[in-house]
Structure formats: structure tokens, C-alpha cells
Tab-separated table of C-alpha atoms in Angstrom:
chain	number	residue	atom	x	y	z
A	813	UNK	CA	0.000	0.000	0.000
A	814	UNK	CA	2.642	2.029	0.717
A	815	UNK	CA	4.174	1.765	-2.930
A	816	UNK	CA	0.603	2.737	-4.002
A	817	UNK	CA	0.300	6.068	-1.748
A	818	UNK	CA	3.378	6.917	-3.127
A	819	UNK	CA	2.569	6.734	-6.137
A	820	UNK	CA	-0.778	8.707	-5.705
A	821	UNK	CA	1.445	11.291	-4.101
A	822	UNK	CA	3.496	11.223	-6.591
A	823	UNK	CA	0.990	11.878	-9.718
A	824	UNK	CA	-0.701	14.371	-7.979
A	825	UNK	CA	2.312	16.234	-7.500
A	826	UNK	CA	3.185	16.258	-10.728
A	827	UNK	CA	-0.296	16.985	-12.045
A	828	UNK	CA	-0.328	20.387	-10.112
A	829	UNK	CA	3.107	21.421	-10.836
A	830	UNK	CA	1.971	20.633	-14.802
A	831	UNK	CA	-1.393	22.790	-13.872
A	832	UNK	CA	0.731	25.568	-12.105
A	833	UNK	CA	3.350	25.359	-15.433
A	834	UNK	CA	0.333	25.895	-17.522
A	835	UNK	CA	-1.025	29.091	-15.958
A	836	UNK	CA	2.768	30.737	-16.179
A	837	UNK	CA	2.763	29.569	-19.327
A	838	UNK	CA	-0.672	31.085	-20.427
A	839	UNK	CA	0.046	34.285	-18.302
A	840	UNK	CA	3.491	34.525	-20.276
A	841	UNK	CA	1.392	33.900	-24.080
A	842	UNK	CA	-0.978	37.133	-22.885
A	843	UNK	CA	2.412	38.856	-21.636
A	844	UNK	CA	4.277	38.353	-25.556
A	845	UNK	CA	0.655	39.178	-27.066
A	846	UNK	CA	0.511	42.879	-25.440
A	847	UNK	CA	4.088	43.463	-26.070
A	848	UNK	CA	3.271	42.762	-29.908
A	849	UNK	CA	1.001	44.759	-29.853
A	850	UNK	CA	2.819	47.633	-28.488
A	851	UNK	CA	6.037	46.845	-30.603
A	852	UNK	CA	3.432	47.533	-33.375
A	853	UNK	CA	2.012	50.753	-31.781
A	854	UNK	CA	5.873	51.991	-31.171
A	855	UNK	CA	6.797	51.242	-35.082
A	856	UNK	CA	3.652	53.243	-36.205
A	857	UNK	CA	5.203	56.265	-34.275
A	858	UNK	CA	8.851	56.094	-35.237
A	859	UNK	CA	7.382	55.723	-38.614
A	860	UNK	CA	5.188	59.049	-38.747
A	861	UNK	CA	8.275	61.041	-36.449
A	862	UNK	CA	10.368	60.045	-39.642
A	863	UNK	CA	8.387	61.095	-41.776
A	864	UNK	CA	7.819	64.534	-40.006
A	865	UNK	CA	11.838	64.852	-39.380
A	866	UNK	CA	12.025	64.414	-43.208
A	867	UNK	CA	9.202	66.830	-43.925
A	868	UNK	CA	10.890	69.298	-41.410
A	869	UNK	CA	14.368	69.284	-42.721
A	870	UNK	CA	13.279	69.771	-46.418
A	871	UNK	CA	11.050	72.768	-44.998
A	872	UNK	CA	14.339	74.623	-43.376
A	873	UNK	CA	16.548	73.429	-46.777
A	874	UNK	CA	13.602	75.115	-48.655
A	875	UNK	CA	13.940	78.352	-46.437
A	876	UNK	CA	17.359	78.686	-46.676
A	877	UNK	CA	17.465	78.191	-50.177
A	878	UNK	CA	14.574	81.146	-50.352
A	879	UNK	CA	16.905	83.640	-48.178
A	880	UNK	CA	20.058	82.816	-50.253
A	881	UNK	CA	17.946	83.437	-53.154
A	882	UNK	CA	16.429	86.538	-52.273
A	883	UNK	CA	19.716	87.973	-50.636
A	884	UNK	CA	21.427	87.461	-54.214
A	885	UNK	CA	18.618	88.837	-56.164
A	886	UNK	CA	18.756	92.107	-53.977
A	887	UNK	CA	22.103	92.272	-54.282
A	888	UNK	CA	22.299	91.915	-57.609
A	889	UNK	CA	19.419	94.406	-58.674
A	890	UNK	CA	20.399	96.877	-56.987
């Protein structure tokens, strides 16, 4: 009997540390699933700041091109 307690004992233990392994490991799939989800979100942004750094630099090249521009035309009328 005593083989067969063990042996209970033993199965159940197991059983519940393969239950217990199963909610970590379902808490950890819902972990990886949010982070996706905000890698996602974060590439979004860095995509439209890109795009807005781009937009932003061609704006000041523009503006400086303008001012060289004018300064050269006054110059060179008057």
C-alpha cells in the first residue's frame, strides 16, 4: 500500500506542478501578445516622427534656399 500512496502522491504532484506550469505559461502567451502589440504601436510612431523629421528638414533646406535666393537677387538688382 505504501508503494501505491506513493505513487498517488506522486501523480498528484506532478499533475499540479503541470497545472501551475500551464497558468505561467498562459500568463506569459498574454504577456508576448501585449508586447506585440505595443512593438506595433511603437513602429507606427517612429514611422510618422520620420516622416515629419524628413518633412521638417526639407522645410528649413527650402527656407534657406529662399533667403540665399532673395539675398542674391537684392544684391544683384540693386
Amino acid at each position: 500500500m505504501q508503494a501505491t500512496d506513493t505513487s498517488d502522491s506522486f501523480q498528484k504532484a506532478v499533475l499540479e506542478r503541470l497545472d501551475n506550469l500551464k497558468v505561467e505559461l498562459d500568463s506569459l502567451k498574454v504577456d508576448v501578445d501585449g508586447l506585440k502589440q505595443e512593438l506595433g504601436e511603437t513602429n507606427v510612431r517612429v514611422d510618422a516622427y520620420q516622416k515629419a523629421s524628413n518633412q521638417v528638414v526639407n522645410l528649413a533646406f527650402g527656407l534657406i534656399a529662399t533667403a540665399t535666393l532673395t539675398i542674391i537677387a537684392s544684391t544683384v538688382l540693386r
